[in-house]
XYZ file of C-alpha atoms in Angstrom:
95
model
C 71.539 110.453 166.136
C 69.393 113.401 165.187
C 67.333 113.618 162.064
C 68.598 115.657 159.144
C 66.638 118.759 158.252
C 65.384 118.380 154.714
C 64.150 121.145 152.450
C 62.080 119.976 149.507
C 62.246 122.078 146.354
C 60.383 121.480 143.125
C 61.987 121.537 139.728
C 60.365 121.079 136.349
C 61.316 117.386 136.309
C 60.962 116.121 139.888
C 61.126 117.050 143.542
C 64.698 117.211 144.825
C 65.651 116.917 148.485
C 68.389 119.202 149.741
C 69.832 117.860 152.983
C 71.134 120.515 155.338
C 74.072 119.314 157.419
C 73.609 119.244 161.174
C 76.196 119.629 163.884
C 75.941 115.911 164.680
C 77.420 115.060 161.276
C 80.635 116.996 161.926
C 83.784 115.829 163.702
C 84.163 117.840 166.910
C 87.521 118.764 168.414
C 87.045 119.813 172.033
C 83.821 120.189 173.959
C 82.195 122.776 171.632
C 80.305 124.040 174.680
C 78.029 127.040 174.594
C 79.995 130.259 174.955
C 83.185 128.809 173.463
C 84.707 129.953 170.187
C 83.882 127.215 167.671
C 85.181 127.450 164.095
C 85.192 125.186 161.083
C 88.306 124.151 159.173
C 87.968 126.939 156.598
C 87.753 129.619 159.285
C 90.737 128.142 161.112
C 92.754 128.056 157.881
C 91.903 131.692 157.182
C 93.079 132.627 160.669
C 96.343 130.737 160.171
C 96.840 132.207 156.693
C 96.929 128.888 154.817
C 94.837 127.176 152.155
C 91.708 125.497 153.554
C 92.190 122.365 151.424
C 95.710 121.883 152.787
C 94.449 122.217 156.374
C 91.599 119.738 155.844
C 94.022 117.268 154.229
C 96.347 117.653 157.228
C 93.421 117.180 159.647
C 92.563 113.873 157.932
C 96.176 112.680 158.233
C 97.548 110.826 161.245
C 99.313 114.012 162.388
C 95.976 115.829 162.559
C 92.935 114.071 163.998
C 93.002 111.023 161.719
C 90.634 109.809 159.031
C 87.753 107.483 159.753
C 86.362 108.024 156.200
C 83.131 109.340 157.672
C 83.506 113.016 158.486
C 84.261 115.723 155.967
C 83.415 118.698 158.189
C 85.125 119.759 161.376
C 84.045 121.872 164.349
C 87.045 123.050 166.340
C 86.610 124.537 169.816
C 89.468 127.036 170.057
C 88.897 127.592 173.797
C 89.360 123.929 174.749
C 92.648 122.203 175.551
C 92.340 119.967 172.474
C 91.585 122.918 170.183
C 94.555 124.919 171.463
C 96.835 121.901 170.996
C 95.553 121.346 167.453
C 96.113 125.022 166.596
C 99.696 124.881 167.902
C 100.435 121.717 165.890
C 98.958 123.309 162.747
C 101.109 126.420 163.264
C 104.227 124.249 163.516
C 103.222 122.183 160.472
C 102.532 125.147 158.178
C 105.144 127.619 159.488
């Protein structure tokens, strides 16, 4: 597991750490190899013309990729076999 990049900012009361999410903390669908088209759930929802919250809820369901109560962000490789299959199932679900 990689370390999280942390940016420290100062406020009038105390120093607050702002954790920046890394790619290792996201659920990956497909290989997400270099040169492939990788999108997050919001971008995929925009492309399908549906609400992003509805798509993320569907992804967490058993019909999507399932919910292990750990990941809240998704990276979807649209060029992979798994990504194409997921896109087709989402089209059928929200058509």
